[in-house]
Amino acid sequence: MSFSTSNPRLTVLGKYTAGRKVPLPLVAARISAGFPSGMDDFIERKLDLNELLIRHEAATYFIRVQGDSMTGAGIHDGDILIVDRAEEPRPGRIVIAVINGELTVKRIARRSKRLFLQAANDHYPEIEVTPETPFEIWGVVRYVIHSLE
Amino acid sequence: MKALVDADSFYVSCERVFRPLLNGRPVVVLSNNDGCLISCSREAKALGLRVGQPYFEAAGLLTLHGGEALSANFSLYTDMSARLMRTLERFAPRVQVYSIDEAFLDGGSRLPTGGEWADWASAIRTTVRRDTGLPVSIGVAPSHVLAKLACEKQAKHSAEGIGILIDPTVIFRALEETPVEAVWGIAERLGQRLKRAGLWTAAQFARAPDPLIRRLTSLTELRLAWELRGVPTLDPGDIRAPRKTIFCSRTFAVPTRRWEELREAVATYTARAAERLRAQRSEAGAVRVAIRTGLFHPDEPFHGDAAFVRLPAPSAHTPTLTAASIHALQTIYRPGFAYARAEVLLAELSDARTHPTNLFDPEDEAKRVRSIRLMNAMDRINAEYGRDTVWTAICGRGVLRRLRQANRSPRYTTCWEELPIARAS
């Protein structure tokens, strides 16, 4: 299952709907070790996308993308980002940064001790972050929800 | 040790998380129908604006200073409140939600020094800020009433947002500076009575002999004095102070899967909350219901959800509030889960005595007056013969009409169509 932010070929598992858990039934295959009690070894449970996609529930927000500056990172106009504020914003990670009071999507990069906010599209220049730059990391993007319809 | 965590300008702060452009500007949030101010940013307070003021008085000043007035967005605020409380649960075994933006934490007695408690509070504050985006103030003290004092008198005025009242001499100095009527839970009239008896400051009140306090007041206020002496004797829920929100919740002894049982629980909590609502002569403008399964059963699937229902008009009428809470429950209940907890929150409280009379619909007005009499009678009977002597049968869905809310922000966290936008351009 690849569901990464850097790979544009995403495996879509199902459609995620309004704030609800979407239980997908899974019947596990018969297992030979364990509890040998006739019918009971068919374990049935539901798959929950929240379990897969959300690490810190209280700190996770969904944010919609507007624009094409991150297409190189597999993030397209109209996609929904799963953003975790409790995650550490390290270089290399894609983040929501507040620039001039607006939420923007960027990748953090560090080159020779200098810090940059980069787009993933050659048409957009990178921004160097200096102590004078008024910016703030709002949260770290963990997943992209991209519709293929 | 007890801690009170109180979100700063909560409604405004919720808005600012998703619109950073509102930072540093005077911002206010307006009540139902955009009538008056229910939350003011620090900058708005500096202009002299206060919660409770009618909007028309504030409008000119706000425009002049580049400020903004927003319509209340309670679906956002209740969701942010749930995130706040969830985050706090990581720091203490017991979190008591006192209102939409305040909670008491029971920190136990594991830390030996005041400095370490300050570090604990500071860690809470940093984590809440990072995870939710909300600024909070925290007061730490041996009792609930002192924690409240530490929060209001010290934390709210310090740059660190933390107030510690642990050292006895520091506590005493703080009490000497606090007029007796400013103590949490002492109403204005009682304050006057205490002053006539020579008890002008919180320190004098705390040091007065118990028989004197008992002669002047009731048992609750005697317990208040003990709280001020640093002995926890009161549950926050028992303190008589007008609330901004009323919260009633229980964790069930045995989780239930049955809709009927859950509905009954929610109806009961709504009735309890409504009783408290009427006792402080308020009306509620909205109801929030939350349910969840148990937290510590790895083999049971987890489900938790909350819904917010706004009433067509503020009400203290149990059947109206119950209809709204059951309607909310219907939208979040899903069969097949073992529910372990239900919560009912009454929000957007206003003073029932200032309820506008409906001149255009005398029949409606007569109905309202009758329903108030009925509720008062019900409360009297229940007070006399014990709780739940008289109760209301659960009734059908409430009617939900749209209200005037000219400048409501998107429901950033509870509606797929209204997610915050991040620019990639």
Coordinates of C-alpha atoms in Angstrom, one line a residue:
Chain A
M1 CA 0.0 0.0 0.0
S2 CA 1.7 3.2 -1.0
F3 CA 0.1 6.3 0.2
S4 CA 3.1 8.6 0.4
T5 CA 3.3 12.3 -0.2
S6 CA 6.3 12.1 -2.6
N7 CA 5.0 9.4 -4.9
P8 CA 2.3 10.6 -7.3
R9 CA 1.1 7.1 -7.9
L10 CA -1.2 6.7 -5.0
T11 CA -3.2 3.7 -4.0
V12 CA -6.7 4.8 -3.3
L13 CA -8.3 2.5 -0.7
G14 CA -11.7 4.0 -0.6
K15 CA -13.6 7.3 -0.5
Y16 CA -13.4 9.1 2.8
T17 CA -16.7 10.7 3.8
A18 CA -17.8 13.4 6.2
G19 CA -16.1 13.1 9.5
R20 CA -17.2 9.5 9.9
K21 CA -15.3 6.3 10.2
V22 CA -15.7 4.2 7.1
P23 CA -15.6 0.6 8.2
L24 CA -14.6 -1.7 5.4
P25 CA -15.3 -5.3 6.4
L26 CA -12.3 -7.7 6.2
V27 CA -12.6 -11.4 6.7
A28 CA -9.2 -12.7 7.6
A29 CA -7.9 -15.9 6.2
R30 CA -8.0 -19.0 8.3
I31 CA -4.9 -19.2 10.6
S32 CA -3.4 -22.4 11.6
A33 CA -1.8 -21.4 14.9
G34 CA -3.7 -19.8 17.7
F35 CA -7.2 -20.7 18.9
P36 CA -8.4 -23.9 17.3
S37 CA -12.1 -23.7 17.9
G38 CA -14.0 -24.4 14.8
M39 CA -15.8 -21.4 13.3
D40 CA -14.2 -18.9 15.7
D41 CA -11.0 -18.7 13.8
F42 CA -12.6 -16.5 11.2
I43 CA -11.6 -13.2 12.6
E44 CA -13.8 -10.4 11.4
R45 CA -13.0 -6.8 11.9
K46 CA -13.5 -3.4 10.2
L47 CA -10.7 -1.4 8.7
D48 CA -10.7 2.2 9.7
L49 CA -9.0 4.8 7.6
N50 CA -8.5 7.0 10.6
E51 CA -6.3 4.3 12.1
L52 CA -4.1 4.3 9.0
L53 CA -3.9 8.1 8.3
I54 CA -4.1 9.8 11.6
R55 CA -1.5 9.7 14.3
H56 CA -2.5 12.5 16.6
E57 CA -6.3 12.8 16.4
A58 CA -6.6 16.1 18.4
A59 CA -3.9 17.7 16.4
T60 CA -4.9 16.6 12.9
Y61 CA -6.7 18.9 10.5
F62 CA -7.8 18.6 6.9
I63 CA -6.8 21.3 4.5
R64 CA -7.7 21.8 0.9
V65 CA -5.0 22.8 -1.7
Q66 CA -5.4 25.7 -4.1
G67 CA -2.9 26.0 -6.9
D68 CA -0.3 23.9 -8.7
S69 CA 3.0 24.8 -7.0
M70 CA 3.4 21.4 -5.4
T71 CA 2.5 19.1 -8.3
G72 CA 6.1 17.8 -8.3
A73 CA 5.4 16.4 -4.8
G74 CA 2.1 14.7 -5.9
I75 CA 0.0 17.5 -4.5
H76 CA -2.6 18.9 -6.9
D77 CA -5.1 21.6 -7.0
G78 CA -8.2 20.6 -5.0
D79 CA -6.5 17.8 -3.1
I80 CA -7.1 17.4 0.6
L81 CA -4.1 17.3 2.9
I82 CA -4.0 15.5 6.2
V83 CA -2.0 17.8 8.4
D84 CA -0.6 17.0 11.8
R85 CA 0.4 19.8 14.1
A86 CA 2.0 17.6 16.6
E87 CA 4.6 16.3 14.1
E88 CA 8.1 17.6 14.0
P89 CA 8.8 19.9 11.0
R90 CA 12.1 18.6 9.8
P91 CA 14.0 19.5 6.6
G92 CA 12.6 17.5 3.7
R93 CA 9.1 17.5 5.0
I94 CA 6.1 19.1 3.4
V95 CA 4.5 21.6 5.7
I96 CA 1.8 24.2 5.9
A97 CA 3.6 27.5 6.5
V98 CA 2.0 30.8 7.4
I99 CA 3.5 33.4 5.0
N100 CA 2.1 37.0 5.1
G101 CA -0.8 35.7 7.1
E102 CA -1.8 33.0 4.6
L103 CA -1.6 29.3 4.8
T104 CA 0.7 27.9 2.1
V105 CA 2.1 24.5 1.2
K106 CA 5.8 24.2 1.0
R107 CA 8.7 21.8 1.4
I108 CA 11.3 22.7 4.1
A109 CA 14.9 22.5 2.7
R110 CA 18.3 23.1 4.4
R111 CA 21.4 23.9 2.3
S112 CA 24.7 24.9 4.0
K113 CA 23.0 25.9 7.2
R114 CA 20.4 28.1 5.4
L115 CA 16.7 27.3 5.5
F116 CA 14.4 27.5 2.5
L117 CA 10.7 27.0 1.8
Q118 CA 10.5 25.4 -1.6
A119 CA 7.7 24.8 -4.1
A120 CA 7.7 21.5 -6.1
N121 CA 7.3 23.2 -9.4
D122 CA 10.0 25.0 -11.4
H123 CA 7.8 28.0 -12.1
Y124 CA 7.8 29.1 -8.4
P125 CA 10.9 30.5 -6.7
E126 CA 12.0 29.3 -3.3
I127 CA 11.9 31.5 -0.3
E128 CA 14.8 31.8 2.0
V129 CA 13.9 31.9 5.7
T130 CA 16.0 34.3 7.7
P131 CA 15.4 35.5 11.2
E132 CA 13.6 38.5 9.7
T133 CA 11.2 36.5 7.6
P134 CA 7.8 36.6 9.3
F135 CA 6.8 33.0 9.0
E136 CA 5.5 30.2 11.1
I137 CA 5.1 26.4 10.6
W138 CA 1.4 25.6 11.0
G139 CA 1.6 21.9 10.7
V140 CA 3.2 19.0 8.9
V141 CA 1.5 17.3 5.9
R142 CA 1.4 13.5 6.4
Y143 CA -0.9 12.4 3.5
V144 CA -2.6 13.7 0.4
I145 CA -6.1 12.7 -0.6
H146 CA -6.3 13.0 -4.4
S147 CA -9.4 12.0 -6.3
L148 CA -9.0 10.2 -9.6
E149 CA -12.6 10.9 -10.7
Chain B
M1 CA -2.3 19.9 43.1
K2 CA -5.1 21.3 40.9
A3 CA -4.7 23.2 37.7
L4 CA -7.2 25.4 35.9
V5 CA -6.5 25.6 32.1
D6 CA -8.4 28.5 30.5
A7 CA -8.2 29.3 26.8
D8 CA -7.5 33.0 26.1
S9 CA -10.3 34.7 24.2
F10 CA -11.4 31.3 23.2
Y11 CA -13.8 32.0 20.3
V12 CA -11.4 34.6 18.7
S13 CA -8.5 32.2 19.2
C14 CA -10.3 29.5 17.3
E15 CA -10.9 31.8 14.4
R16 CA -7.2 32.9 14.4
V17 CA -6.0 29.3 14.1
F18 CA -7.3 29.2 10.5
R19 CA -7.0 32.9 9.7
P20 CA -3.6 34.1 10.9
L21 CA -4.4 37.5 9.3
L22 CA -6.6 38.1 12.4
N23 CA -3.5 38.0 14.7
G24 CA -2.5 41.2 16.4
R25 CA -5.8 42.9 15.4
P26 CA -8.9 43.8 17.5
V27 CA -11.3 40.9 16.8
V28 CA -14.6 40.2 18.4
V29 CA -17.1 37.3 18.0
L30 CA -20.8 38.1 18.1
S31 CA -23.7 36.3 19.7
N32 CA -26.6 34.6 18.0
N33 CA -28.2 37.0 15.5
D34 CA -25.1 39.2 15.8
G35 CA -26.5 41.0 18.8
C36 CA -23.6 41.5 21.2
L37 CA -20.0 40.6 21.9
I38 CA -19.3 37.2 23.3
S39 CA -15.5 37.1 22.9
C40 CA -12.9 39.9 22.6
S41 CA -9.3 39.6 21.6
R42 CA -6.7 41.3 23.8
E43 CA -6.5 44.1 21.3
A44 CA -10.2 44.6 21.4
K45 CA -10.2 44.7 25.2
A46 CA -7.5 47.3 24.9
L47 CA -9.9 49.5 23.0
G48 CA -12.3 49.2 25.9
L49 CA -14.6 46.6 24.3
R50 CA -16.1 44.1 26.7
V51 CA -18.0 40.8 26.5
G52 CA -21.7 41.5 26.7
Q53 CA -21.6 44.9 25.0
P54 CA -24.1 45.3 22.1
Y55 CA -22.5 45.2 18.7
F56 CA -23.7 48.6 17.5
E57 CA -21.7 50.3 20.3
A58 CA -18.5 48.5 19.1
A59 CA -18.9 48.6 15.4
G60 CA -17.5 52.1 14.8
L61 CA -14.5 51.6 17.1
L62 CA -13.6 48.3 15.4
T63 CA -13.7 49.7 11.9
L64 CA -11.6 52.7 13.0
H65 CA -8.9 50.4 14.3
G66 CA -8.9 47.9 11.4
G67 CA -10.7 45.3 13.5
E68 CA -13.2 42.7 12.6
A69 CA -16.4 41.3 14.0
L70 CA -17.3 37.7 13.3
S71 CA -20.5 35.8 13.7
A72 CA -20.4 33.0 16.1
N73 CA -19.3 29.7 14.6
F74 CA -20.1 27.2 17.3
S75 CA -19.5 24.1 15.3
L76 CA -15.9 25.3 15.0
Y77 CA -15.7 26.2 18.7
T78 CA -17.1 23.0 20.0
D79 CA -14.8 20.9 17.8
M80 CA -11.8 23.0 18.9
S81 CA -12.9 22.6 22.5
A82 CA -13.0 18.8 22.1
R83 CA -9.5 18.9 20.7
L84 CA -8.3 21.1 23.7
M85 CA -9.8 18.7 26.2
R86 CA -8.4 15.6 24.5
T87 CA -5.0 17.2 24.5
L88 CA -5.2 18.0 28.3
E89 CA -6.1 14.3 29.0
R90 CA -2.5 13.5 28.3
F91 CA -1.3 15.5 31.2
A92 CA -3.5 14.4 34.1
P93 CA -5.4 11.2 35.1
R94 CA -8.5 13.3 35.7
V95 CA -9.7 16.2 33.6
Q96 CA -12.9 17.9 34.5
V97 CA -14.4 20.0 31.8
Y98 CA -15.8 23.1 33.4
S99 CA -17.0 25.0 30.4
I100 CA -16.3 25.1 26.6
D101 CA -12.9 26.7 27.3
E102 CA -12.0 25.8 30.8
A103 CA -11.0 22.5 32.5
F104 CA -9.6 21.5 35.9
L105 CA -6.8 19.0 35.9
D106 CA -6.0 16.9 39.0
G107 CA -2.2 16.8 39.0
G108 CA -2.0 14.5 42.1
S109 CA 1.0 15.1 44.3
R110 CA 3.8 13.7 42.4
L111 CA 5.9 16.8 42.0
P112 CA 7.7 18.2 45.1
T113 CA 8.3 21.8 44.3
G114 CA 6.5 24.8 42.9
G115 CA 9.2 25.2 40.2
E116 CA 8.4 21.7 38.9
W117 CA 4.7 22.4 38.8
A118 CA 5.6 25.5 36.8
D119 CA 7.5 23.3 34.3
W120 CA 4.5 20.9 34.1
A121 CA 2.1 23.8 33.4
S122 CA 4.5 25.2 30.8
A123 CA 4.7 21.8 29.0
I124 CA 0.9 21.7 28.9
R125 CA 0.8 25.2 27.5
T126 CA 3.3 24.5 24.8
T127 CA 1.7 21.3 23.8
V128 CA -1.8 22.8 23.6
R129 CA -0.5 25.7 21.5
R130 CA 1.3 23.4 19.1
D131 CA -1.4 20.7 18.7
T132 CA -4.5 22.9 18.6
G133 CA -3.1 26.4 17.9
L134 CA -4.9 27.8 21.0
P135 CA -3.2 30.0 23.6
V136 CA -4.2 29.0 27.2
S137 CA -3.5 30.4 30.7
I138 CA -2.9 28.0 33.5
G139 CA -3.3 28.4 37.3
V140 CA -1.8 25.8 39.6
A141 CA -2.7 25.6 43.3
P142 CA -3.7 23.2 46.0
S143 CA -7.4 23.8 45.6
H144 CA -9.8 24.5 42.8
V145 CA -10.7 28.0 44.0
L146 CA -7.1 29.0 44.4
A147 CA -6.3 27.5 41.0
K148 CA -9.0 29.8 39.5
L149 CA -7.5 32.7 41.3
A150 CA -4.0 31.8 40.1
C151 CA -5.3 31.7 36.6
E152 CA -7.2 35.0 36.6
K153 CA -5.0 37.1 38.8
Q154 CA -1.6 35.9 37.8
A155 CA -1.5 33.8 34.6
K156 CA -3.7 36.1 32.6
H157 CA -1.4 39.0 33.3
S158 CA 1.9 37.3 32.9
A159 CA 3.8 36.9 29.7
E160 CA 4.3 33.1 30.4
G161 CA 0.5 32.6 30.9
I162 CA 1.2 30.6 34.1
G163 CA 0.2 31.4 37.7
I164 CA 1.5 29.4 40.6
L165 CA -0.1 29.7 44.1
I166 CA 1.6 27.1 46.2
D167 CA 3.9 28.9 48.6
P168 CA 1.7 29.9 51.7
T169 CA 3.2 33.5 51.8
V170 CA 2.5 34.0 48.1
I171 CA -1.0 32.7 48.5
F172 CA -1.6 35.0 51.5
R173 CA -0.4 38.0 49.5
A174 CA -2.6 37.2 46.6
L175 CA -5.6 36.8 48.9
E176 CA -4.9 40.2 50.5
E177 CA -5.0 41.8 47.1
T178 CA -8.3 40.2 46.2
P179 CA -11.6 41.9 47.3
V180 CA -13.9 39.3 48.8
E181 CA -16.6 39.7 46.1
A182 CA -14.0 38.8 43.4
V183 CA -13.6 35.3 44.8
W184 CA -15.0 32.7 42.5
G185 CA -18.4 31.6 43.7
I186 CA -19.1 34.6 45.9
A187 CA -22.0 36.5 44.4
E188 CA -22.4 40.2 44.6
R189 CA -25.0 40.3 47.3
L190 CA -23.2 37.8 49.5
G191 CA -20.0 39.9 49.0
Q192 CA -21.8 42.9 50.4
R193 CA -23.0 40.9 53.4
L194 CA -19.5 39.8 54.1
K195 CA -18.2 43.3 53.9
R196 CA -20.7 44.6 56.3
A197 CA -19.3 41.9 58.7
G198 CA -15.9 43.4 58.2
L199 CA -14.6 40.8 55.8
W200 CA -13.3 42.9 52.9
T201 CA -10.6 40.8 51.4
A202 CA -10.3 37.2 50.4
A203 CA -7.6 36.9 53.1
Q204 CA -9.9 38.2 55.8
F205 CA -12.6 35.8 54.6
A206 CA -10.2 32.9 54.6
R207 CA -9.0 33.6 58.1
A208 CA -12.4 34.3 59.7
P209 CA -13.5 31.7 62.2
D210 CA -15.7 29.0 60.8
P211 CA -18.7 29.7 63.0
L212 CA -18.7 33.3 61.9
I213 CA -18.6 32.3 58.2
R214 CA -21.3 29.7 58.8
R215 CA -23.5 32.3 60.5
L216 CA -23.2 34.7 57.5
T217 CA -23.4 32.2 54.7
S218 CA -24.2 28.6 53.8
L219 CA -22.1 25.5 53.9
T220 CA -20.9 26.0 50.3
E221 CA -19.3 29.3 51.2
L222 CA -17.7 27.7 54.3
R223 CA -16.1 25.2 52.0
L224 CA -15.0 28.1 49.8
A225 CA -13.1 29.5 52.8
W226 CA -11.5 26.1 53.2
E227 CA -10.6 26.1 49.5
L228 CA -8.9 29.5 50.0
R229 CA -6.9 28.1 52.9
G230 CA -5.6 25.6 50.4
V231 CA -7.8 22.6 51.3
P232 CA -9.7 21.1 48.4
T233 CA -13.2 20.7 49.6
L234 CA -15.4 21.6 46.7
D235 CA -16.0 20.0 43.4
P236 CA -15.9 22.6 40.6
G237 CA -19.4 21.6 39.6
D238 CA -20.7 22.7 43.0
I239 CA -19.4 26.3 42.9
R240 CA -22.2 28.8 42.3
A241 CA -20.9 31.1 39.6
P242 CA -22.8 31.9 36.5
R243 CA -21.5 29.8 33.6
K244 CA -20.9 30.6 30.0
T245 CA -21.7 27.0 29.2
I246 CA -23.2 24.1 31.2
F247 CA -21.8 20.6 30.8
C248 CA -23.2 17.4 31.9
S249 CA -21.6 14.0 31.2
R250 CA -21.2 10.5 32.5
T251 CA -19.1 7.5 31.8
F252 CA -21.4 4.6 32.0
A253 CA -20.8 1.8 34.5
V254 CA -21.6 -0.7 31.7
P255 CA -21.2 0.4 28.0
T256 CA -24.4 0.2 26.0
R257 CA -25.1 -0.6 22.3
R258 CA -28.8 0.2 22.5
W259 CA -30.2 3.3 21.0
E260 CA -33.0 3.5 23.6
E261 CA -30.5 3.5 26.5
L262 CA -28.2 6.1 24.9
R263 CA -31.2 8.3 24.1
E264 CA -32.4 8.0 27.7
A265 CA -29.0 8.9 29.0
V266 CA -28.7 12.0 26.7
A267 CA -32.3 13.1 27.6
T268 CA -31.4 12.7 31.3
Y269 CA -28.2 14.8 31.1
T270 CA -30.0 17.4 29.1
A271 CA -32.6 17.6 31.8
R272 CA -29.9 18.0 34.5
A273 CA -28.1 20.6 32.5
A274 CA -31.5 22.4 31.9
E275 CA -32.1 22.5 35.6
R276 CA -28.7 24.1 36.2
L277 CA -29.5 26.5 33.4
R278 CA -32.7 27.7 35.0
A279 CA -31.1 27.8 38.4
Q280 CA -28.8 30.5 37.1
R281 CA -31.6 32.2 35.2
S282 CA -30.1 31.6 31.8
E283 CA -31.3 30.4 28.4
A284 CA -29.3 28.3 26.0
G285 CA -28.9 29.1 22.3
A286 CA -27.4 25.8 21.3
V287 CA -26.8 22.2 22.4
R288 CA -23.9 20.0 21.7
V289 CA -24.0 16.2 22.2
A290 CA -21.0 13.9 22.1
I291 CA -20.7 10.2 22.5
R292 CA -17.9 7.7 22.4
T293 CA -17.0 4.1 23.0
G294 CA -14.6 3.1 25.7
L295 CA -11.0 4.2 25.4
F296 CA -9.3 1.1 26.9
H297 CA -10.8 -1.8 25.0
P298 CA -8.5 -2.7 22.2
D299 CA -10.7 -5.5 21.0
E300 CA -13.8 -3.2 20.7
P301 CA -13.9 -0.8 17.6
F302 CA -13.7 2.9 18.6
H303 CA -16.3 5.4 17.5
G304 CA -16.6 8.9 18.8
D305 CA -18.5 11.8 17.3
A306 CA -20.2 15.1 18.3
A307 CA -23.0 17.2 16.8
F308 CA -24.0 20.7 17.4
V309 CA -27.6 21.9 17.2
R310 CA -28.6 25.6 17.3
L311 CA -32.0 26.4 18.6
P312 CA -34.4 28.7 16.7
A313 CA -34.5 30.9 19.8
P314 CA -32.7 30.8 23.2
S315 CA -34.6 28.4 25.6
A316 CA -34.5 27.0 29.1
H317 CA -37.4 24.6 28.3
T318 CA -36.5 21.0 29.0
P319 CA -38.6 19.5 26.1
T320 CA -37.1 22.0 23.6
L321 CA -33.6 21.3 24.7
T322 CA -34.2 17.6 24.8
A323 CA -35.6 17.6 21.3
A324 CA -32.5 19.4 20.1
S325 CA -30.1 17.0 21.9
I326 CA -31.9 13.9 20.6
H327 CA -31.8 15.3 17.1
A328 CA -28.0 15.8 17.5
L329 CA -27.7 12.3 18.9
Q330 CA -29.5 10.9 15.9
T331 CA -27.0 12.4 13.5
I332 CA -24.0 10.8 15.3
Y333 CA -25.3 7.5 16.7
R334 CA -24.2 4.5 14.8
P335 CA -25.4 1.0 15.7
G336 CA -23.0 -1.7 16.6
F337 CA -20.7 0.2 19.0
A338 CA -20.5 -0.2 22.7
Y339 CA -20.9 3.4 23.9
A340 CA -19.2 4.2 27.2
R341 CA -19.8 7.9 27.5
A342 CA -22.2 10.6 26.6
E343 CA -21.9 14.4 27.1
V344 CA -24.4 17.2 26.8
L345 CA -23.2 20.8 26.6
L346 CA -25.5 23.8 26.6
A347 CA -23.8 26.8 24.9
E348 CA -24.5 30.4 23.9
L349 CA -26.1 31.1 27.3
S350 CA -27.9 34.4 27.7
D351 CA -29.8 36.0 30.6
A352 CA -33.4 34.7 30.6
R353 CA -34.6 38.0 32.2
T354 CA -33.5 39.9 29.1
H355 CA -35.3 37.6 26.7
P356 CA -36.9 39.8 24.1
T357 CA -40.7 39.6 24.3
N358 CA -42.3 38.5 21.0
L359 CA -44.7 41.4 20.3
F360 CA -45.7 40.1 16.9
D361 CA -46.9 36.8 18.0
P362 CA -48.8 37.1 21.2
E363 CA -49.9 33.4 21.1
D364 CA -46.2 32.3 20.9
E365 CA -45.4 34.7 23.8
A366 CA -48.2 33.3 25.9
K367 CA -46.9 29.8 25.2
R368 CA -43.4 30.8 26.3
V369 CA -44.7 32.3 29.5
R370 CA -46.7 29.1 30.2
S371 CA -43.7 26.9 29.5
I372 CA -41.5 28.9 31.9
R373 CA -44.2 28.4 34.6
L374 CA -44.3 24.7 33.9
M375 CA -40.5 24.4 34.1
N376 CA -40.4 26.3 37.4
A377 CA -43.1 24.1 38.8
M378 CA -41.2 21.0 37.7
D379 CA -37.9 22.3 39.3
R380 CA -39.8 23.1 42.6
I381 CA -41.3 19.6 42.7
N382 CA -38.0 17.9 42.0
A383 CA -36.2 20.0 44.6
E384 CA -38.8 19.1 47.2
Y385 CA -39.5 15.5 46.5
G386 CA -36.1 14.5 45.1
R387 CA -34.6 14.5 41.7
D388 CA -36.6 12.9 38.8
T389 CA -39.9 13.0 40.6
V390 CA -41.3 14.7 37.5
W391 CA -39.6 14.5 34.1
T392 CA -40.5 15.1 30.5
A393 CA -41.2 12.3 28.1
I394 CA -38.8 12.4 25.2
C395 CA -40.3 14.2 22.3
G396 CA -39.7 14.4 18.6
R397 CA -37.4 16.5 16.5
G398 CA -37.0 20.2 17.0
V399 CA -37.6 22.7 14.3
L400 CA -34.3 24.3 13.1
R401 CA -34.5 27.5 11.4
R402 CA -31.7 29.6 9.9
L403 CA -30.5 32.6 11.8
R404 CA -28.9 35.8 10.9
Q405 CA -25.2 35.3 10.9
A406 CA -23.7 37.8 8.5
N407 CA -20.0 37.1 9.0
R408 CA -19.6 33.5 10.0
S409 CA -16.3 31.9 9.2
P410 CA -16.3 28.5 7.4
R411 CA -16.8 25.4 9.6
Y412 CA -13.1 24.5 9.1
T413 CA -13.0 21.3 11.0
T414 CA -16.5 19.9 10.7
C415 CA -17.6 20.3 7.1
W416 CA -15.8 18.9 4.0
E417 CA -17.1 21.7 1.8
E418 CA -15.6 24.4 4.1
L419 CA -12.0 23.1 4.8
P420 CA -9.3 25.8 5.3
I421 CA -7.5 26.6 2.1
A422 CA -3.7 26.4 1.8
R423 CA -2.2 28.1 -1.2
A424 CA 0.1 26.3 -3.5
S425 CA 0.8 29.3 -5.8

